[in-house]
């Protein structure tokens, strides 16, 4: 009876396996990035500046520029001014929608790199 | 903002009733009250009695009830166990989170059922020489995994054997041994080295408890219910030494890797007994990450300072101060601080309020701070 109980305790399988490493392949895995040099650099900026908090966002797993484009308004090809991703990282002076949330604005070099990337996507 | 908020909810949780600040009650080792010597998970019989008679308030009991009566009612369903080989426990934790309180535009409130666990422990032999522990329960998922996984998980399942009172071996799914296991798993000291509430791993842990020294060595192969490529494999060592008879100082190192990243974490900590239930916890450490794609290689640095002051039995005033530098080569850093109140009105119930103020600092600019309140209910039977 006791041994049977011990066996029961140890053989069942937890159904959920979500933890801090669930998205490691998407975040740190081999570069399957499709989208040219600008995208590779932009991707690294997004990883560094955004995905620390946004790692559970759907777009945190995007490795293809097309993924960003097909997500409604996140990136509008050739139009950084109307792309949500670019809009959010412009520091509006502490508005709650500013990104990075509660943090300093992106260095201008990184911001420009993202703008270049969006601008260069064929519309 | 919304995602950060959700992230906070998902990673904030405590797993156990036993807290490391109880060194302030004269319990430096987690083994005093838990079956797992590194803390967390089911309480042993002694831990239940301590919870009932030293931690929780007596104010709701009739004055005729003695401490002995209270101790006898600390068992599962308020009864003294009828046998000595089986222990069960239910544990629930939920909280109301208020983000940006007082703001007409950005205030968000949400109730989260964070944890509902059923725990079973089989124990045999003198001083619980052999134990088998299972801990299964509800755990919420992030939005992008809902529907893809069950919201039920095995939090722990392991066997333990103590060869002598000083030395024991434990094998199975357990928390990684590293640093001070505080319940705030959102804490930078838990987030950076990836030792949060869902980061248990399968492995073997050795534990030594001497008069002055307590040591853990943990070798692990990741969570076997995950795919091979993302399992974090490695090991950790934590050493604590009693200082000035009542305090503890310690150090930890942990190295782990999967196919996509290598993590190396190291920290030093102190747990100070201020007596009469009051305590101070402090930890500083660094985590170095090397990723396969090179996109997020950095060394993170963190600091933690928590104070617990107990004005009378059942009540604790808390202060939490955290420092985080996400990349030691950069200038910007984050400070999170806030007061809290923890109240155990009667055994099996914990009520807690925490306020968190978070602000990022950089040499050229700093931003508005943000507030978050947390009202927590914890029930264990």
XYZ file of C-alpha atoms in Angstrom:
504
model
C 0.000 0.000 0.000
C 2.723 2.449 1.026
C 5.012 1.477 -1.844
C 2.135 1.797 -4.285
C 1.470 5.295 -2.995
C 5.122 6.259 -3.389
C 5.080 5.001 -6.961
C 1.921 6.969 -7.705
C 3.478 10.148 -6.328
C 6.523 9.873 -8.527
C 5.237 8.603 -11.847
C 2.596 11.139 -12.654
C 3.607 13.720 -15.165
C 3.015 17.415 -14.757
C 1.102 18.635 -17.768
C 2.467 22.166 -17.755
C 6.149 22.761 -18.382
C 6.214 26.536 -18.810
C 9.151 28.234 -17.101
C 11.865 30.848 -17.630
C 13.372 28.796 -20.467
C 10.269 28.099 -22.520
C 11.136 30.748 -25.107
C 14.916 30.311 -25.066
C 14.999 29.008 -28.618
C 13.226 32.091 -29.915
C 15.267 34.482 -27.773
C 18.735 33.009 -27.862
C 18.610 30.340 -30.541
C 20.350 30.178 -33.888
C 19.832 33.170 -36.074
C 17.093 32.150 -38.410
C 16.521 35.782 -39.054
C 15.124 36.585 -42.440
C 15.286 40.212 -43.377
C 18.800 41.403 -44.170
C 21.507 43.146 -42.183
C 19.284 45.910 -40.853
C 16.834 43.412 -39.483
C 19.568 41.392 -37.796
C 20.801 44.509 -35.997
C 17.283 45.657 -35.216
C 16.425 42.244 -33.879
C 19.364 42.445 -31.478
C 18.138 45.870 -30.288
C 14.624 44.544 -29.701
C 16.034 41.597 -27.788
C 18.152 43.860 -25.644
C 15.763 46.733 -25.046
C 12.291 45.236 -25.274
C 12.188 41.510 -24.737
C 13.392 41.583 -21.152
C 9.866 42.629 -20.250
C 8.043 41.638 -23.418
C 9.316 38.106 -23.545
C 5.777 36.760 -23.340
C 4.488 38.937 -26.142
C 3.523 37.181 -29.305
C 6.067 39.174 -31.272
C 8.900 38.230 -28.902
C 9.199 35.021 -30.900
C 9.299 36.656 -34.339
C 12.467 35.880 -36.266
C 11.257 37.001 -39.660
C 10.636 40.591 -40.645
C 7.442 39.456 -42.342
C 6.079 38.402 -38.955
C 6.365 41.967 -37.743
C 4.756 43.297 -40.892
C 1.757 41.002 -40.722
C 1.100 41.930 -37.098
C -1.381 44.729 -37.474
C 0.323 48.147 -37.394
C 3.344 46.916 -35.448
C 5.532 47.587 -38.447
C 4.194 49.270 -41.578
C 6.671 48.667 -44.409
C 8.474 51.834 -45.415
C 6.492 53.962 -42.970
C 8.220 54.268 -39.594
C 6.111 57.262 -38.620
C 2.967 55.176 -38.539
C 4.481 51.985 -37.182
C 3.457 51.276 -33.602
C 6.844 49.806 -32.798
C 8.628 53.030 -33.669
C 5.932 55.264 -32.195
C 6.152 53.542 -28.829
C 9.859 54.023 -28.409
C 9.809 57.759 -29.047
C 10.023 59.376 -25.656
C 6.936 61.540 -25.311
C 7.976 62.878 -21.944
C 6.918 60.214 -19.558
C 3.576 59.196 -21.038
C 2.440 55.819 -19.794
C 2.623 54.378 -23.301
C 6.295 55.276 -23.705
C 8.726 52.452 -24.111
C 10.855 51.177 -22.590
C 8.337 51.360 -19.776
C 9.765 53.315 -16.877
C 13.164 53.406 -18.557
C 15.328 55.829 -20.454
C 14.724 56.405 -24.120
C 16.695 54.275 -26.540
C 20.065 55.715 -27.560
C 19.586 57.646 -30.767
C 21.872 55.261 -32.681
C 19.609 52.339 -31.819
C 16.480 54.319 -32.547
C 17.848 55.320 -35.945
C 18.719 51.720 -36.709
C 15.125 50.668 -36.114
C 13.835 53.524 -38.228
C 16.200 52.541 -41.041
C 15.031 48.983 -40.874
C 11.356 49.877 -41.122
C 12.068 52.427 -43.826
C 13.950 49.883 -45.905
C 11.212 47.270 -45.879
C 9.591 47.188 -49.270
C 6.129 48.603 -49.051
C 3.124 48.351 -20.178
C 0.313 45.812 -20.370
C 2.754 43.024 -21.036
C 5.058 44.083 -18.248
C 2.069 44.053 -15.946
C 1.111 40.549 -17.038
C 4.680 39.405 -16.732
C 4.769 40.665 -13.188
C 1.613 38.768 -12.353
C 2.918 35.582 -13.818
C 6.222 35.570 -12.097
C 5.104 36.903 -8.763
C 4.244 34.060 -6.492
C 5.342 32.363 -3.367
C 5.462 28.644 -3.127
C 5.543 28.033 0.538
C 4.553 29.207 3.936
C 8.002 28.965 5.410
C 10.010 32.099 4.862
C 13.709 32.700 5.148
C 13.124 35.648 7.471
C 12.073 33.216 10.177
C 15.706 33.134 11.148
C 14.388 35.977 13.309
C 12.533 33.327 15.301
C 15.726 31.348 15.765
C 15.258 28.961 12.823
C 18.298 29.396 10.604
C 17.777 26.197 8.606
C 14.727 25.519 6.420
C 14.948 21.876 7.487
C 13.534 22.856 10.845
C 10.103 23.362 9.318
C 10.170 21.864 5.810
C 10.742 18.398 4.434
C 12.917 19.988 1.755
C 16.074 21.288 3.468
C 16.333 24.148 0.966
C 12.841 25.306 1.922
C 9.523 25.534 0.142
C 6.882 22.889 -0.353
C 5.118 20.984 2.404
C 5.707 21.726 6.057
C 6.745 19.003 8.427
C 4.902 18.476 11.713
C 7.255 20.765 13.566
C 6.807 23.478 10.945
C 3.045 23.305 11.336
C 3.366 23.711 15.087
C 5.741 26.646 14.688
C 3.314 28.235 12.231
C 0.468 27.821 14.695
C 2.175 28.786 17.915
C 4.988 31.190 17.049
C 4.149 32.799 13.733
C 0.375 33.212 13.771
C -1.546 35.480 16.087
C -3.497 34.086 19.001
C -6.032 36.912 19.022
C -8.878 34.910 17.432
C -8.652 31.994 19.834
C -10.636 31.847 23.074
C -8.503 32.813 26.025
C -8.994 29.373 27.499
C -7.144 27.783 24.596
C -3.581 26.916 25.517
C -0.548 26.896 23.235
C -0.603 23.128 23.522
C -4.185 23.030 22.268
C -3.224 25.255 19.356
C -0.251 23.043 18.553
C -2.449 19.950 18.485
C -4.832 21.640 16.072
C -2.057 22.426 13.577
C -2.437 19.183 11.636
C -4.263 18.728 8.356
C -7.932 19.707 8.801
C -7.174 20.793 12.374
C -6.682 17.237 13.550
C -3.802 15.395 15.080
C -2.582 12.881 12.468
C -3.840 9.351 13.067
C -0.750 7.747 11.567
C 2.844 8.881 11.276
C 3.620 8.045 7.640
C 1.291 10.219 5.574
C 0.976 14.012 5.542
C -1.264 16.052 3.286
C -1.601 19.771 2.724
C -3.576 22.145 0.513
C -2.158 25.494 -0.297
C -3.864 28.438 -1.993
C -2.470 31.811 -2.854
C -4.206 34.588 -4.728
C -3.867 38.310 -4.952
C -5.343 41.541 -6.124
C -2.858 43.551 -8.122
C -3.337 47.260 -8.588
C -1.103 48.850 -11.189
C -0.696 52.648 -11.268
C -3.148 53.167 -8.388
C -5.017 56.442 -8.441
C -4.467 57.112 -12.114
C -7.737 57.658 -13.933
C -6.177 56.587 -17.230
C -3.781 53.783 -16.457
C -4.953 52.145 -13.243
C -5.443 48.422 -13.680
C -6.832 45.947 -11.177
C -6.832 42.226 -11.478
C -7.393 39.252 -9.199
C -5.022 36.375 -9.852
C -5.386 32.842 -8.571
C -1.691 32.249 -8.427
C -1.396 28.886 -6.817
C -3.628 26.051 -5.622
C -1.572 23.030 -4.683
C -2.258 19.631 -3.218
C 0.753 18.231 -1.400
C 1.309 14.686 -0.249
C 4.278 13.504 1.768
C 5.060 9.946 2.751
C 7.593 9.624 5.534
C 9.153 6.701 7.260
C 11.747 6.060 9.898
C 13.011 7.993 12.826
C 13.115 11.764 12.264
C 11.543 11.330 8.828
C 14.573 9.471 7.552
C 12.943 8.615 4.246
C 10.471 10.904 2.502
C 8.560 10.942 -0.782
C 7.019 14.286 -1.667
C 4.582 15.245 -4.411
C 3.187 18.701 -5.012
C 0.680 19.195 -7.819
C -1.506 22.149 -8.555
C -2.829 25.032 -10.566
C -0.479 27.581 -12.097
C -1.580 30.319 -14.498
C -0.087 30.539 -17.977
C 0.969 33.591 -19.981
C -1.535 34.623 -22.628
C 0.489 33.294 -25.533
C 0.527 29.777 -24.073
C -3.097 29.576 -23.014
C -4.816 26.724 -24.760
C -1.489 25.135 -25.641
C -0.710 23.775 -22.188
C -2.615 22.666 -19.163
C -2.835 25.105 -16.274
C -1.935 22.283 -13.906
C 1.597 21.334 -13.149
C 3.782 19.213 -10.947
C 5.681 21.657 -8.789
C 7.716 19.090 -6.936
C 8.138 15.341 -6.799
C 11.165 13.869 -5.120
C 12.538 11.239 -2.778
C 14.750 12.041 0.162
C 16.872 9.975 2.472
C 18.868 11.204 5.444
C 21.777 8.887 6.071
C 22.466 10.704 9.299
C 20.806 13.742 10.871
C 23.612 15.766 9.320
C 23.571 14.423 5.781
C 20.797 13.719 3.312
C 20.317 13.045 -0.394
C 17.289 14.142 -2.361
C 16.403 13.209 -5.946
C 13.599 14.398 -8.191
C 11.949 17.641 -9.254
C 12.931 20.447 -6.895
C 13.793 24.137 -6.831
C 17.361 24.949 -7.821
C 19.409 25.739 -4.762
C 20.679 29.285 -5.068
C 20.709 32.385 -2.904
C 18.006 33.412 -0.464
C 14.761 31.754 -1.441
C 12.465 34.697 -0.836
C 8.856 34.371 -1.892
C 8.965 37.370 -4.231
C 9.947 35.517 -7.344
C 9.748 38.743 -9.343
C 12.730 39.869 -7.288
C 15.724 40.603 -9.469
C 17.738 38.222 -7.295
C 15.417 35.403 -8.429
C 14.699 36.620 -11.958
C 18.266 37.081 -13.203
C 19.580 33.616 -12.220
C 16.273 32.051 -13.359
C 15.165 30.621 -10.034
C 11.553 31.748 -10.161
C 8.422 29.888 -9.177
C 8.239 27.561 -12.201
C 11.952 26.874 -12.586
C 12.159 23.569 -10.743
C 14.520 20.979 -12.225
C 15.075 17.259 -11.983
C 18.267 16.439 -10.219
C 20.048 15.195 -7.144
C 20.734 17.402 -4.149
C 23.079 16.673 -1.278
C 22.580 18.491 1.983
C 24.904 18.819 4.964
C 23.777 20.421 8.209
C 26.519 20.865 10.757
C 26.772 22.912 13.898
C 28.158 25.950 12.115
C 27.917 25.101 8.449
C 25.071 24.230 6.135
C 25.870 23.207 2.579
C 23.960 22.219 -0.523
C 25.230 20.714 -3.755
C 22.677 20.319 -6.517
C 23.264 18.642 -9.880
C 20.379 18.908 -12.324
C 19.337 17.979 -15.841
C 16.515 20.454 -16.352
C 12.785 19.897 -16.216
C 12.300 16.530 -17.925
C 8.784 17.413 -19.028
C 10.317 20.023 -21.347
C 11.934 19.314 -24.675
C 15.601 18.392 -24.512
C 16.878 21.569 -26.159
C 15.582 24.005 -23.520
C 16.327 22.002 -20.385
C 18.805 23.848 -18.192
C 21.487 21.388 -17.154
C 24.150 22.163 -14.632
C 24.752 22.478 -10.969
C 24.773 24.799 -8.015
C 26.420 25.009 -4.639
C 25.268 27.046 -1.693
C 27.135 27.363 1.571
C 25.959 29.093 4.749
C 27.789 29.604 7.981
C 26.427 30.651 11.325
C 27.966 33.924 12.450
C 27.892 35.323 15.965
C 25.722 32.368 17.008
C 22.452 33.623 15.530
C 23.107 35.037 12.066
C 23.867 33.360 8.774
C 26.207 34.434 5.990
C 26.425 32.524 2.763
C 27.458 32.290 -0.855
C 26.082 30.571 -3.930
C 27.305 29.727 -7.391
C 25.319 28.171 -10.193
C 26.257 27.218 -13.711
C 23.675 25.948 -16.167
C 23.106 25.748 -19.877
C 20.783 24.562 -22.571
C 21.255 24.586 -26.326
C 20.612 28.308 -26.530
C 22.199 29.966 -23.529
C 24.816 29.578 -20.803
C 24.172 31.135 -17.404
C 26.720 31.660 -14.670
C 25.426 33.163 -11.434
C 27.180 33.915 -8.185
C 26.046 35.716 -5.083
C 26.697 36.288 -1.442
C 24.049 36.819 1.190
C 23.355 37.384 4.830
C 20.387 36.593 7.036
C 20.464 38.490 10.283
C 18.426 37.552 13.319
C 17.223 40.713 15.061
C 15.420 38.507 17.610
C 11.758 38.352 18.600
C 10.834 37.486 15.018
C 12.542 40.426 13.342
C 15.157 39.871 10.670
C 17.176 41.385 7.843
C 17.902 39.613 4.562
C 20.531 40.865 2.127
C 21.942 39.484 -1.107
C 24.173 40.781 -3.889
C 25.062 38.873 -7.019
C 25.692 38.750 -10.721
C 24.475 36.609 -13.580
C 26.367 36.308 -16.825
C 24.492 35.171 -19.912
C 25.989 33.990 -23.173
C 23.449 33.308 -25.845
C 23.881 31.230 -28.968
C 22.821 34.026 -31.290
C 24.712 36.690 -29.364
C 21.624 38.877 -29.210
C 21.417 39.167 -25.460
C 24.881 38.582 -24.038
C 25.343 40.555 -20.847
C 26.187 40.471 -17.183
C 23.408 41.467 -14.821
C 24.005 42.724 -11.300
C 21.454 42.731 -8.517
C 21.060 43.620 -4.879
C 18.361 42.862 -2.338
C 17.691 44.206 1.132
C 14.617 43.182 3.093
C 13.749 44.017 6.667
C 11.099 42.321 8.766
C 10.065 43.917 12.028
C 7.625 42.129 14.305
C 5.849 44.436 16.758
C 3.807 41.546 18.155
C 2.975 37.951 17.352
C 1.363 37.494 13.938
C 2.326 40.874 12.469
C 5.384 41.815 10.439
C 6.254 45.176 8.894
C 8.349 44.730 5.789
C 10.640 46.880 3.740
C 11.920 45.729 0.391
C 14.718 47.455 -1.526
C 16.096 46.088 -4.778
C 18.747 47.214 -7.200
C 19.188 45.892 -10.710
C 21.677 46.702 -13.420
C 20.597 44.837 -16.514
C 23.997 45.257 -18.159
C 27.062 46.096 -16.089
C 28.657 47.811 -19.092
C 25.775 50.297 -19.309
C 25.030 53.204 -16.986
C 21.321 52.743 -16.469
C 19.942 50.847 -13.498
C 16.632 50.164 -11.786
C 15.608 50.604 -8.170
C 12.492 49.015 -6.737
C 11.464 49.592 -3.165
C 8.421 49.590 -0.997
C 6.869 48.857 2.354
C 4.644 45.926 3.211
C 2.613 44.353 5.968
C 2.313 40.644 6.603
C -0.321 39.402 9.014
C -1.116 35.902 10.208
C -4.440 36.423 12.053
C -4.716 32.721 12.840
C -2.871 29.616 11.812
C -3.368 28.678 8.119
C -4.113 32.206 6.983
C -1.697 34.853 5.787
C -2.773 38.299 4.630
C -0.228 40.523 3.026
C 0.014 43.960 1.484
C 3.003 45.084 -0.547
C 3.674 48.341 -2.339
C 6.295 48.457 -5.086
C 7.775 51.621 -6.475
C 9.942 51.120 -9.545
C 12.142 53.686 -11.194
C 14.862 53.561 -13.800
C 17.861 55.820 -13.590
C 20.383 56.871 -16.188
C 23.053 59.581 -16.153
C 21.386 61.566 -18.913
C 17.764 60.983 -18.021
C 15.503 59.451 -15.484
C 11.848 58.670 -15.764
C 8.712 58.869 -13.713
C 8.381 56.166 -11.164
C 5.528 53.675 -11.164
C 3.600 52.174 -8.275
C 2.024 48.804 -7.822
C 0.043 47.425 -4.882
C -0.431 43.802 -4.095
C -3.055 42.442 -1.711
C -2.411 38.809 -1.081
C -4.367 36.012 0.553
C -2.664 32.771 1.433
C -4.504 29.826 2.914
C -2.963 26.506 3.816
C -4.820 23.583 5.317
